[in-house]
Amino acid sequence: MKDAASPAPAATTTAPGTVEINGKHYTTDEWFNVSSTVLALTSRKLHLQKDHPVAITRKIIESVFPAPTYKYYNEFDPVVSTYENFDSLGFPPDHPGRARSDTYYINQHTLLRTHTSAHEAELFRARASGGYLLSADVYRRDEVDRSHYPVFHQMEGARVWDRTKVPNGDLAAAILADLDALPKHNMTVDDPNPPFHADRNPLQSAHHTPEEAAAVAAHLKRSLELMVNEIFTRAKAATSPESSEESEPLRVRWVEAYFPFTSPSWELEVWYQGAWLEVLGCGVSKQELHINAGVPEQIGWAFGIGLERIAMVLFQIPDIRLFWSRDQRFLSQFSEENQKVGRFVPFSRHPACYKDVSFWVPAAGKEAGGGRGWHANDLMEVVRDVAGDCVEDVRVVDEFVHPKTGRRSMCYRINYRSLERTLTNGETNEMHSKVVEGLVGRLGVEIR
Ligand code: DAH
């Protein structure tokens, strides 16, 4: 538990009702649900740490979107308003992403951003460049396993054109000319769907002509294909250097998607090690975003990508907890020089220790501190608070409803395993008792 034990001057709860994050003070209220472990991580900024695999991944992506067309932003504060994170992007008031079970709130109107899209509106408003790339830490309450961590990093990118600045007013032609100037690649691209579809993936017909939207989509697709080509050519060369030359070309496919802030929208998937891997989400930005940001003359595209997921592929990193390790056996394996990627050599695997906890879920309205209903993420949070990075995963192994009383019983299996050392029986037992205590005290469960 190196992280939990280290001092975390950047984020502390100073008094009941106040919290300090990266030197700024915020007033909390009954919405506050950020644990001290997560608060401590707000100062880590792995995307800016020299030679860290998250930072190397960021730089590889930046290299595909050159300045001065693209401007880079990597220092935005993680504390944003609910307006920035949700409303400015067109999320409806009842969107599940707003739930307290899924999102870390400082107070009712302030939260730890759940995605880098929270900064789209302000960057559109700034009109500082034809495009931007933004990397940052993002926060989500989630399950515990080898690919989920309450903090991870995303990169957001966008490209805009100003319709008032286009020579002779032919916006679509200007965008297509920019597309023509982009490099080409030799990947195989499956793109079976039309650029927009009236029901599934509509054109914003009140704002864009079909030609304009098709041109934006074509520029978007080539730009992101070039990024994926760069990333996965490197990944392939790193994992099977001997076969990379004569190996098959990379294969990607475009899949229709939905995001509240783009239309039409897509996800890009890549065929990698025998399966389709979802890499990013993107689309033609909703014109309302530009209008509300005071730049109605702009039109463009945006995308978002998770950096850990890409870094795990590039460096063959098997467990997301490793990114937070301060162990030199991890950190010394990566170097920014030439943005070289290579297979991470895991240190020895320490033994797992499984412990089960079975309990009755509190009846509705009887939960400790809430009445908001049972949510597995609350249990995950208790486990993370107590045992931090000593837990590899948490899974439901049994669940039933008592036929007479109607009470719900659940059994969770917690896998205690450190990446860095062998845990003693004594300390595992102690952590597990504290987890059980936390479940009773904080969530109001009744142990069976
Ligand atoms: N913010 C989205 C997420 O976290 C990712 C995303 C999708 C970003 C589409 C975008 C976009 O800019 O256009 O899942």
GROMACS .gro file of C-alpha atoms and ligand atoms in nm:
model
  462
    1MET     CA    1   0.000   0.000   0.000
    2LYS     CA    2   0.277   0.238  -0.091
    3ASP     CA    3   0.041   0.501  -0.227
    4ALA     CA    4  -0.187   0.515   0.072
    5ALA     CA    5   0.111   0.544   0.304
    6SER     CA    6   0.279   0.832   0.119
    7PRO     CA    7   0.200   1.188   0.221
    8ALA     CA    8  -0.041   1.360  -0.012
    9PRO     CA    9  -0.005   1.732   0.041
   10ALA     CA   10  -0.208   1.824  -0.266
   11ALA     CA   11  -0.540   1.692  -0.143
   12THR     CA   12  -0.655   1.688   0.215
   13THR     CA   13  -0.976   1.727   0.406
   14THR     CA   14  -0.893   2.025   0.626
   15ALA     CA   15  -1.211   2.053   0.828
   16PRO     CA   16  -1.555   1.905   0.808
   17GLY     CA   17  -1.716   2.085   0.522
   18THR     CA   18  -1.398   2.182   0.333
   19VAL     CA   19  -1.163   1.996   0.107
   20GLU     CA   20  -0.836   2.106  -0.050
   21ILE     CA   21  -0.740   1.981  -0.395
   22ASN     CA   22  -0.423   2.097  -0.570
   23GLY     CA   23  -0.405   2.403  -0.347
   24LYS     CA   24  -0.767   2.516  -0.385
   25HIS     CA   25  -1.035   2.491  -0.120
   26TYR     CA   26  -1.386   2.363  -0.190
   27THR     CA   27  -1.693   2.354   0.030
   28THR     CA   28  -1.846   2.011   0.064
   29ASP     CA   29  -2.208   1.920   0.130
   30GLU     CA   30  -2.408   1.599   0.163
   31TRP     CA   31  -2.315   1.508  -0.195
   32PHE     CA   32  -1.947   1.472  -0.101
   33ASN     CA   33  -1.835   1.114  -0.163
   34VAL     CA   34  -1.462   1.126  -0.240
   35SER     CA   35  -1.245   0.900  -0.027
   36SER     CA   36  -0.908   1.019   0.102
   37THR     CA   37  -0.735   0.758  -0.117
   38VAL     CA   38  -0.887   0.904  -0.431
   39LEU     CA   39  -0.824   1.262  -0.312
   40ALA     CA   40  -0.457   1.175  -0.270
   41LEU     CA   41  -0.437   1.063  -0.633
   42THR     CA   42  -0.543   1.407  -0.766
   43SER     CA   43  -0.182   1.524  -0.727
   44ARG     CA   44  -0.012   1.237  -0.912
   45LYS     CA   45  -0.060   1.354  -1.275
   46LEU     CA   46   0.084   1.043  -1.435
   47HIS     CA   47   0.028   1.191  -1.782
   48LEU     CA   48   0.295   1.452  -1.702
   49GLN     CA   49   0.545   1.224  -1.527
   50LYS     CA   50   0.867   1.180  -1.725
   51ASP     CA   51   0.918   0.829  -1.861
   52HIS     CA   52   0.581   0.710  -1.732
   53PRO     CA   53   0.397   0.482  -1.979
   54VAL     CA   54   0.084   0.702  -1.962
   55ALA     CA   55   0.293   1.009  -2.053
   56ILE     CA   56   0.474   0.822  -2.332
   57THR     CA   57   0.138   0.714  -2.475
   58ARG     CA   58   0.018   1.075  -2.464
   59LYS     CA   59   0.327   1.190  -2.656
   60ILE     CA   60   0.286   0.923  -2.921
   61ILE     CA   61  -0.071   1.043  -2.981
   62GLU     CA   62   0.036   1.409  -2.985
   63SER     CA   63   0.290   1.324  -3.255
   64VAL     CA   64   0.005   1.238  -3.494
   65PHE     CA   65  -0.167   1.576  -3.446
   66PRO     CA   66   0.102   1.834  -3.524
   67ALA     CA   67   0.129   2.194  -3.407
   68PRO     CA   68   0.046   2.465  -3.499
   69THR     CA   69  -0.288   2.326  -3.626
   70TYR     CA   70  -0.327   2.145  -3.294
   71LYS     CA   71  -0.255   2.304  -2.959
   72TYR     CA   72  -0.183   2.083  -2.656
   73TYR     CA   73  -0.336   2.123  -2.309
   74ASN     CA   74  -0.224   1.898  -2.026
   75GLU     CA   75  -0.274   2.100  -1.708
   76PHE     CA   76  -0.647   2.140  -1.656
   77ASP     CA   77  -0.765   2.098  -1.297
   78PRO     CA   78  -0.974   1.785  -1.228
   79VAL     CA   79  -1.238   1.977  -1.031
   80VAL     CA   80  -1.515   2.096  -1.265
   81SER     CA   81  -1.879   2.198  -1.241
   82THR     CA   82  -2.171   1.968  -1.318
   83TYR     CA   83  -2.244   2.219  -1.595
   84GLU     CA   84  -1.905   2.161  -1.759
   85ASN     CA   85  -1.906   1.783  -1.715
   86PHE     CA   86  -2.267   1.719  -1.817
   87ASP     CA   87  -2.499   2.010  -1.907
   88SER     CA   88  -2.266   2.184  -2.153
   89LEU     CA   89  -2.244   1.854  -2.343
   90GLY     CA   90  -2.619   1.796  -2.361
   91PHE     CA   91  -2.643   1.518  -2.100
   92PRO     CA   92  -3.009   1.497  -1.990
   93PRO     CA   93  -3.085   1.567  -1.620
   94ASP     CA   94  -3.160   1.199  -1.552
   95HIS     CA   95  -2.852   1.056  -1.726
   96PRO     CA   96  -2.712   0.763  -1.521
   97GLY     CA   97  -2.359   0.907  -1.541
   98ARG     CA   98  -2.472   1.179  -1.299
   99ALA     CA   99  -2.556   0.931  -1.022
  100ARG     CA  100  -2.365   0.953  -0.696
  101SER     CA  101  -2.296   0.581  -0.726
  102ASP     CA  102  -2.093   0.646  -1.044
  103THR     CA  103  -1.938   0.990  -0.997
  104TYR     CA  104  -1.720   1.153  -0.730
  105TYR     CA  105  -1.889   1.471  -0.609
  106ILE     CA  106  -1.731   1.751  -0.406
  107ASN     CA  107  -2.072   1.908  -0.362
  108GLN     CA  108  -2.399   1.917  -0.551
  109HIS     CA  109  -2.260   2.139  -0.827
  110THR     CA  110  -1.894   2.038  -0.828
  111LEU     CA  111  -1.726   1.708  -0.912
  112LEU     CA  112  -1.409   1.533  -1.021
  113ARG     CA  113  -1.444   1.527  -1.401
  114THR     CA  114  -1.556   1.190  -1.536
  115HIS     CA  115  -1.417   1.259  -1.883
  116THR     CA  116  -1.197   1.507  -2.065
  117SER     CA  117  -1.499   1.618  -2.271
  118ALA     CA  118  -1.576   1.842  -1.971
  119HIS     CA  119  -1.335   2.095  -2.126
  120GLU     CA  120  -1.470   2.093  -2.480
  121ALA     CA  121  -1.695   2.397  -2.443
  122GLU     CA  122  -1.427   2.621  -2.290
  123LEU     CA  123  -1.173   2.521  -2.556
  124PHE     CA  124  -1.423   2.586  -2.835
  125ARG     CA  125  -1.497   2.923  -2.678
  126ALA     CA  126  -1.125   3.010  -2.660
  127ARG     CA  127  -1.084   2.976  -3.041
  128ALA     CA  128  -0.709   2.947  -2.987
  129SER     CA  129  -0.631   2.712  -3.277
  130GLY     CA  130  -0.774   2.496  -3.554
  131GLY     CA  131  -0.763   2.199  -3.322
  132TYR     CA  132  -0.652   2.079  -2.981
  133LEU     CA  133  -0.544   1.778  -2.783
  134LEU     CA  134  -0.604   1.760  -2.412
  135SER     CA  135  -0.485   1.495  -2.168
  136ALA     CA  136  -0.597   1.468  -1.808
  137ASP     CA  137  -0.681   1.246  -1.512
  138VAL     CA  138  -1.050   1.145  -1.495
  139TYR     CA  139  -1.245   0.989  -1.208
  140ARG     CA  140  -1.517   0.725  -1.192
  141ARG     CA  141  -1.657   0.508  -0.916
  142ASP     CA  142  -1.638   0.158  -1.055
  143GLU     CA  143  -1.573  -0.207  -0.989
  144VAL     CA  144  -1.236  -0.345  -0.877
  145ASP     CA  145  -1.051  -0.556  -1.132
  146ARG     CA  146  -0.738  -0.553  -1.345
  147SER     CA  147  -0.873  -0.300  -1.596
  148HIS     CA  148  -1.063  -0.060  -1.368
  149TYR     CA  149  -0.919   0.200  -1.135
  150PRO     CA  150  -1.107   0.497  -0.985
  151VAL     CA  151  -0.865   0.734  -1.158
  152PHE     CA  152  -0.746   0.694  -1.515
  153HIS     CA  153  -0.637   0.920  -1.799
  154GLN     CA  154  -0.809   1.027  -2.116
  155MET     CA  155  -0.714   1.227  -2.416
  156GLU     CA  156  -0.962   1.446  -2.597
  157GLY     CA  157  -0.902   1.586  -2.941
  158ALA     CA  158  -1.097   1.816  -3.170
  159ARG     CA  159  -1.064   1.996  -3.505
  160VAL     CA  160  -1.275   2.295  -3.604
  161TRP     CA  161  -1.328   2.506  -3.913
  162ASP     CA  162  -1.467   2.860  -3.917
  163ARG     CA  163  -1.725   2.891  -4.193
  164THR     CA  164  -1.680   3.269  -4.214
  165LYS     CA  165  -1.311   3.225  -4.300
  166VAL     CA  166  -1.347   2.986  -4.591
  167PRO     CA  167  -1.247   3.132  -4.930
  168ASN     CA  168  -1.554   3.157  -5.159
  169GLY     CA  169  -1.768   3.007  -4.885
  170ASP     CA  170  -1.736   2.642  -4.988
  171LEU     CA  171  -1.682   2.490  -4.644
  172ALA     CA  172  -1.703   2.125  -4.756
  173ALA     CA  173  -1.441   2.185  -5.027
  174ALA     CA  174  -1.208   2.352  -4.776
  175ILE     CA  175  -1.238   2.057  -4.534
  176LEU     CA  176  -1.176   1.810  -4.816
  177ALA     CA  177  -0.866   2.004  -4.918
  178ASP     CA  178  -0.736   1.967  -4.561
  179LEU     CA  179  -0.817   1.596  -4.578
  180ASP     CA  180  -0.619   1.569  -4.899
  181ALA     CA  181  -0.315   1.713  -4.726
  182LEU     CA  182  -0.317   1.443  -4.456
  183PRO     CA  183  -0.084   1.144  -4.488
  184LYS     CA  184  -0.223   0.810  -4.610
  185HIS     CA  185  -0.194   0.469  -4.446
  186ASN     CA  186  -0.222   0.110  -4.562
  187MET     CA  187  -0.459  -0.030  -4.300
  188THR     CA  188  -0.764  -0.225  -4.406
  189VAL     CA  189  -1.069  -0.018  -4.307
  190ASP     CA  190  -1.419  -0.168  -4.273
  191ASP     CA  191  -1.672   0.114  -4.286
  192PRO     CA  192  -2.002  -0.040  -4.392
  193ASN     CA  193  -2.236   0.239  -4.276
  194PRO     CA  194  -2.336   0.555  -4.462
  195PRO     CA  195  -2.188   0.882  -4.320
  196PHE     CA  196  -2.521   0.944  -4.148
  197HIS     CA  197  -2.847   0.762  -4.099
  198ALA     CA  198  -3.183   0.930  -4.030
  199ASP     CA  199  -3.273   0.710  -3.730
  200ARG     CA  200  -2.952   0.557  -3.606
  201ASN     CA  201  -2.696   0.830  -3.658
  202PRO     CA  202  -2.857   1.151  -3.781
  203LEU     CA  203  -2.716   1.442  -3.976
  204GLN     CA  204  -2.765   1.771  -3.788
  205SER     CA  205  -2.976   1.895  -4.075
  206ALA     CA  206  -3.070   2.224  -3.907
  207HIS     CA  207  -2.702   2.323  -3.911
  208HIS     CA  208  -2.501   2.118  -4.162
  209THR     CA  209  -2.548   2.032  -4.528
  210PRO     CA  210  -2.493   1.663  -4.611
  211GLU     CA  211  -2.174   1.763  -4.797
  212GLU     CA  212  -2.038   1.950  -4.495
  213ALA     CA  213  -2.108   1.668  -4.251
  214ALA     CA  214  -1.964   1.409  -4.490
  215ALA     CA  215  -1.647   1.617  -4.528
  216VAL     CA  216  -1.607   1.657  -4.150
  217ALA     CA  217  -1.664   1.283  -4.105
  218ALA     CA  218  -1.409   1.194  -4.372
  219HIS     CA  219  -1.146   1.422  -4.212
  220LEU     CA  220  -1.226   1.278  -3.871
  221LYS     CA  221  -1.195   0.921  -3.989
  222ARG     CA  222  -0.863   0.963  -4.167
  223SER     CA  223  -0.715   1.157  -3.873
  224LEU     CA  224  -0.813   0.891  -3.621
  225GLU     CA  225  -0.711   0.605  -3.849
  226LEU     CA  226  -0.365   0.765  -3.869
  227MET     CA  227  -0.352   0.773  -3.490
  228VAL     CA  228  -0.454   0.409  -3.455
  229ASN     CA  229  -0.207   0.312  -3.728
  230GLU     CA  230   0.074   0.482  -3.537
  231ILE     CA  231  -0.018   0.321  -3.205
  232PHE     CA  232  -0.079  -0.033  -3.327
  233THR     CA  233   0.212  -0.046  -3.570
  234ARG     CA  234   0.430   0.028  -3.268
  235ALA     CA  235   0.243  -0.226  -3.053
  236LYS     CA  236   0.285  -0.499  -3.312
  237ALA     CA  237   0.653  -0.429  -3.361
  238ALA     CA  238   0.705  -0.439  -2.983
  239THR     CA  239   0.521  -0.762  -2.921
  240SER     CA  240   0.629  -0.963  -3.224
  241PRO     CA  241   0.935  -0.786  -3.366
  242GLU     CA  242   1.040  -1.081  -3.580
  243SER     CA  243   0.717  -1.094  -3.780
  244SER     CA  244   0.630  -0.725  -3.807
  245GLU     CA  245   0.767  -0.676  -4.156
  246GLU     CA  246   0.588  -0.941  -4.347
  247SER     CA  247   0.285  -0.946  -4.115
  248GLU     CA  248  -0.066  -0.864  -4.232
  249PRO     CA  249  -0.174  -0.500  -4.254
  250LEU     CA  250  -0.364  -0.367  -3.954
  251ARG     CA  251  -0.741  -0.394  -3.972
  252VAL     CA  252  -0.986  -0.146  -3.821
  253ARG     CA  253  -1.361  -0.096  -3.839
  254TRP     CA  254  -1.601   0.195  -3.781
  255VAL     CA  255  -1.905   0.120  -3.567
  256GLU     CA  256  -2.204   0.352  -3.522
  257ALA     CA  257  -2.236   0.490  -3.170
  258TYR     CA  258  -2.422   0.744  -2.960
  259PHE     CA  259  -2.286   1.032  -2.751
  260PRO     CA  260  -2.499   1.325  -2.630
  261PHE     CA  261  -2.249   1.575  -2.774
  262THR     CA  262  -2.188   1.442  -3.126
  263SER     CA  263  -2.404   1.343  -3.422
  264PRO     CA  264  -2.333   1.134  -3.619
  265SER     CA  265  -2.108   0.938  -3.378
  266TRP     CA  266  -1.879   0.636  -3.407
  267GLU     CA  267  -1.644   0.408  -3.225
  268LEU     CA  268  -1.326   0.286  -3.386
  269GLU     CA  269  -1.219  -0.072  -3.324
  270VAL     CA  270  -0.898  -0.247  -3.415
  271TRP     CA  271  -0.841  -0.617  -3.478
  272TYR     CA  272  -0.573  -0.703  -3.226
  273GLN     CA  273  -0.456  -1.040  -3.099
  274GLY     CA  274  -0.761  -1.218  -3.233
  275ALA     CA  275  -1.038  -0.983  -3.113
  276TRP     CA  276  -1.195  -0.645  -3.190
  277LEU     CA  277  -1.065  -0.393  -2.940
  278GLU     CA  278  -1.266  -0.073  -2.893
  279VAL     CA  279  -1.024   0.216  -2.902
  280LEU     CA  280  -1.211   0.546  -2.902
  281GLY     CA  281  -1.538   0.736  -2.932
  282CYS     CA  282  -1.589   1.028  -3.169
  283GLY     CA  283  -1.825   1.221  -3.392
  284VAL     CA  284  -1.932   1.546  -3.554
  285SER     CA  285  -1.970   1.794  -3.266
  286LYS     CA  286  -2.324   1.900  -3.184
  287GLN     CA  287  -2.372   2.250  -3.317
  288GLU     CA  288  -2.545   2.349  -2.989
  289LEU     CA  289  -2.209   2.313  -2.818
  290HIS     CA  290  -2.050   2.565  -3.052
  291ILE     CA  291  -2.353   2.795  -3.030
  292ASN     CA  292  -2.360   2.786  -2.649
  293ALA     CA  293  -1.985   2.847  -2.643
  294GLY     CA  294  -2.040   3.167  -2.843
  295VAL     CA  295  -1.879   3.037  -3.165
  296PRO     CA  296  -2.175   2.945  -3.389
  297GLU     CA  297  -1.959   2.986  -3.701
  298GLN     CA  298  -1.748   2.682  -3.607
  299ILE     CA  299  -1.805   2.327  -3.729
  300GLY     CA  300  -1.591   2.028  -3.643
  301TRP     CA  301  -1.523   1.687  -3.495
  302ALA     CA  302  -1.408   1.553  -3.158
  303PHE     CA  303  -1.284   1.227  -3.009
  304GLY     CA  304  -1.195   1.077  -2.671
  305ILE     CA  305  -0.957   0.792  -2.592
  306GLY     CA  306  -0.850   0.617  -2.268
  307LEU     CA  307  -0.473   0.624  -2.223
  308GLU     CA  308  -0.427   0.329  -1.984
  309ARG     CA  309  -0.608   0.094  -2.217
  310ILE     CA  310  -0.369   0.193  -2.499
  311ALA     CA  311  -0.063   0.185  -2.274
  312MET     CA  312  -0.159  -0.165  -2.156
  313VAL     CA  313  -0.149  -0.278  -2.519
  314LEU     CA  314   0.167  -0.088  -2.612
  315PHE     CA  315   0.368  -0.208  -2.315
  316GLN     CA  316   0.186  -0.534  -2.238
  317ILE     CA  317   0.100  -0.414  -1.886
  318PRO     CA  318  -0.134  -0.673  -1.733
  319ASP     CA  319  -0.283  -0.484  -1.436
  320ILE     CA  320  -0.399  -0.120  -1.422
  321ARG     CA  321  -0.276  -0.085  -1.062
  322LEU     CA  322   0.081  -0.097  -1.191
  323PHE     CA  323   0.051   0.254  -1.338
  324TRP     CA  324   0.029   0.393  -0.984
  325SER     CA  325   0.327   0.196  -0.856
  326ARG     CA  326   0.629   0.388  -0.731
  327ASP     CA  327   0.834   0.070  -0.749
  328GLN     CA  328   1.150   0.120  -0.956
  329ARG     CA  329   1.113  -0.232  -1.091
  330PHE     CA  330   0.810  -0.093  -1.276
  331LEU     CA  331   0.914   0.267  -1.347
  332SER     CA  332   1.268   0.191  -1.468
  333GLN     CA  333   1.135  -0.016  -1.757
  334PHE     CA  334   1.007   0.284  -1.956
  335SER     CA  335   1.185   0.564  -2.133
  336GLU     CA  336   1.062   0.863  -2.329
  337GLU     CA  337   1.363   0.846  -2.556
  338ASN     CA  338   1.231   0.784  -2.909
  339GLN     CA  339   0.901   0.705  -2.738
  340LYS     CA  340   1.025   0.349  -2.751
  341VAL     CA  341   0.766   0.090  -2.660
  342GLY     CA  342   0.839  -0.263  -2.555
  343ARG     CA  343   0.708  -0.550  -2.355
  344PHE     CA  344   0.691  -0.486  -1.981
  345VAL     CA  345   0.859  -0.767  -1.787
  346PRO     CA  346   0.639  -0.842  -1.486
  347PHE     CA  347   0.810  -0.890  -1.156
  348SER     CA  348   0.739  -1.215  -0.978
  349ARG     CA  349   0.372  -1.290  -0.922
  350HIS     CA  350   0.280  -1.297  -0.557
  351PRO     CA  351   0.022  -1.538  -0.416
  352ALA     CA  352  -0.349  -1.457  -0.421
  353CYS     CA  353  -0.555  -1.477  -0.104
  354TYR     CA  354  -0.931  -1.505  -0.155
  355LYS     CA  355  -1.172  -1.405   0.120
  356ASP     CA  356  -1.550  -1.410   0.101
  357VAL     CA  357  -1.800  -1.184   0.272
  358SER     CA  358  -2.171  -1.273   0.281
  359PHE     CA  359  -2.438  -1.033   0.399
  360TRP     CA  360  -2.799  -0.922   0.382
  361VAL     CA  361  -2.841  -0.607   0.176
  362PRO     CA  362  -3.013  -0.338   0.384
  363ALA     CA  363  -3.382  -0.290   0.312
  364ALA     CA  364  -3.465   0.011   0.095
  365GLY     CA  365  -3.434   0.332   0.296
  366LYS     CA  366  -3.236   0.157   0.572
  367GLU     CA  367  -2.891   0.202   0.419
  368ALA     CA  368  -2.640   0.382   0.633
  369GLY     CA  369  -2.620   0.750   0.539
  370GLY     CA  370  -2.846   0.728   0.243
  371GLY     CA  371  -3.164   0.566   0.139
  372ARG     CA  372  -3.040   0.579  -0.220
  373GLY     CA  373  -3.050   0.202  -0.265
  374TRP     CA  374  -2.785  -0.067  -0.280
  375HIS     CA  375  -2.508  -0.011  -0.530
  376ALA     CA  376  -2.208  -0.240  -0.579
  377ASN     CA  377  -1.982   0.062  -0.637
  378ASP     CA  378  -2.034   0.162  -0.272
  379LEU     CA  379  -1.894  -0.175  -0.166
  380MET     CA  380  -1.602  -0.135  -0.410
  381GLU     CA  381  -1.526   0.203  -0.255
  382VAL     CA  382  -1.512   0.054   0.097
  383VAL     CA  383  -1.273  -0.215  -0.027
  384ARG     CA  384  -1.049   0.040  -0.201
  385ASP     CA  385  -1.045   0.264   0.105
  386VAL     CA  386  -0.936  -0.013   0.336
  387ALA     CA  387  -0.709  -0.222   0.118
  388GLY     CA  388  -0.610   0.011  -0.166
  389ASP     CA  389  -0.382  -0.149  -0.422
  390CYS     CA  390  -0.363  -0.475  -0.226
  391VAL     CA  391  -0.685  -0.593  -0.391
  392GLU     CA  392  -0.672  -0.737  -0.742
  393ASP     CA  393  -1.042  -0.789  -0.798
  394VAL     CA  394  -1.381  -0.818  -0.630
  395ARG     CA  395  -1.654  -1.041  -0.772
  396VAL     CA  396  -2.007  -1.148  -0.680
  397VAL     CA  397  -2.003  -1.524  -0.624
  398ASP     CA  398  -2.356  -1.573  -0.495
  399GLU     CA  399  -2.679  -1.380  -0.480
  400PHE     CA  400  -3.033  -1.481  -0.382
  401VAL     CA  401  -3.358  -1.342  -0.247
  402HIS     CA  402  -3.502  -1.513   0.061
  403PRO     CA  403  -3.834  -1.664  -0.051
  404LYS     CA  404  -4.019  -1.571   0.272
  405THR     CA  405  -3.866  -1.245   0.393
  406GLY     CA  406  -3.779  -1.106   0.047
  407ARG     CA  407  -3.441  -1.000   0.181
  408ARG     CA  408  -3.149  -1.006  -0.062
  409SER     CA  409  -2.832  -1.190   0.026
  410MET     CA  410  -2.502  -1.135  -0.152
  411CYS     CA  411  -2.164  -1.298  -0.132
  412TYR     CA  412  -1.857  -1.118  -0.267
  413ARG     CA  413  -1.513  -1.273  -0.314
  414ILE     CA  414  -1.223  -1.037  -0.258
  415ASN     CA  415  -0.887  -1.132  -0.406
  416TYR     CA  416  -0.608  -0.984  -0.195
  417ARG     CA  417  -0.285  -0.981  -0.392
  418SER     CA  418  -0.016  -0.716  -0.396
  419LEU     CA  419   0.180  -0.654  -0.715
  420GLU     CA  420   0.488  -0.571  -0.517
  421ARG     CA  421   0.524  -0.821  -0.232
  422THR     CA  422   0.375  -1.123  -0.060
  423LEU     CA  423   0.106  -1.025   0.191
  424THR     CA  424   0.119  -1.198   0.528
  425ASN     CA  425  -0.182  -1.389   0.656
  426GLY     CA  426  -0.201  -1.152   0.948
  427GLU     CA  427  -0.226  -0.836   0.739
  428THR     CA  428  -0.474  -0.990   0.494
  429ASN     CA  429  -0.697  -1.095   0.784
  430GLU     CA  430  -0.673  -0.749   0.933
  431MET     CA  431  -0.763  -0.580   0.604
  432HIS     CA  432  -1.054  -0.816   0.556
  433SER     CA  433  -1.191  -0.748   0.907
  434LYS     CA  434  -1.172  -0.376   0.835
  435VAL     CA  435  -1.355  -0.425   0.505
  436VAL     CA  436  -1.630  -0.614   0.688
  437GLU     CA  437  -1.643  -0.344   0.956
  438GLY     CA  438  -1.671  -0.078   0.683
  439LEU     CA  439  -1.952  -0.261   0.507
  440VAL     CA  440  -2.149  -0.280   0.830
  441GLY     CA  441  -2.068   0.070   0.953
  442ARG     CA  442  -2.085   0.261   0.627
  443LEU     CA  443  -2.334   0.067   0.420
  444GLY     CA  444  -2.550  -0.088   0.692
  445VAL     CA  445  -2.526  -0.448   0.569
  446GLU     CA  446  -2.597  -0.738   0.804
  447ILE     CA  447  -2.324  -1.005   0.797
  448ARG     CA  448  -2.457  -1.361   0.763
  449DAH     N1  449  -1.617   1.138  -2.335
  449DAH     C1  450  -1.643   1.007  -2.393
  449DAH     C2  451  -1.625   0.899  -2.286
  449DAH     O1  452  -1.565   0.924  -2.185
  449DAH     C3  453  -1.551   0.980  -2.508
  449DAH     C4  454  -1.581   1.067  -2.626
  449DAH     C5  455  -1.670   1.027  -2.719
  449DAH     C6  456  -1.521   1.192  -2.641
  449DAH     C7  457  -1.700   1.103  -2.829
  449DAH     C8  458  -1.552   1.272  -2.753
  449DAH     C9  459  -1.641   1.226  -2.845
  449DAH     O2  460  -1.499   1.392  -2.775
  449DAH     O3  461  -1.668   1.305  -2.952
  449DAH     O4  462  -1.671   0.791  -2.305
   0.00000   0.00000   0.00000
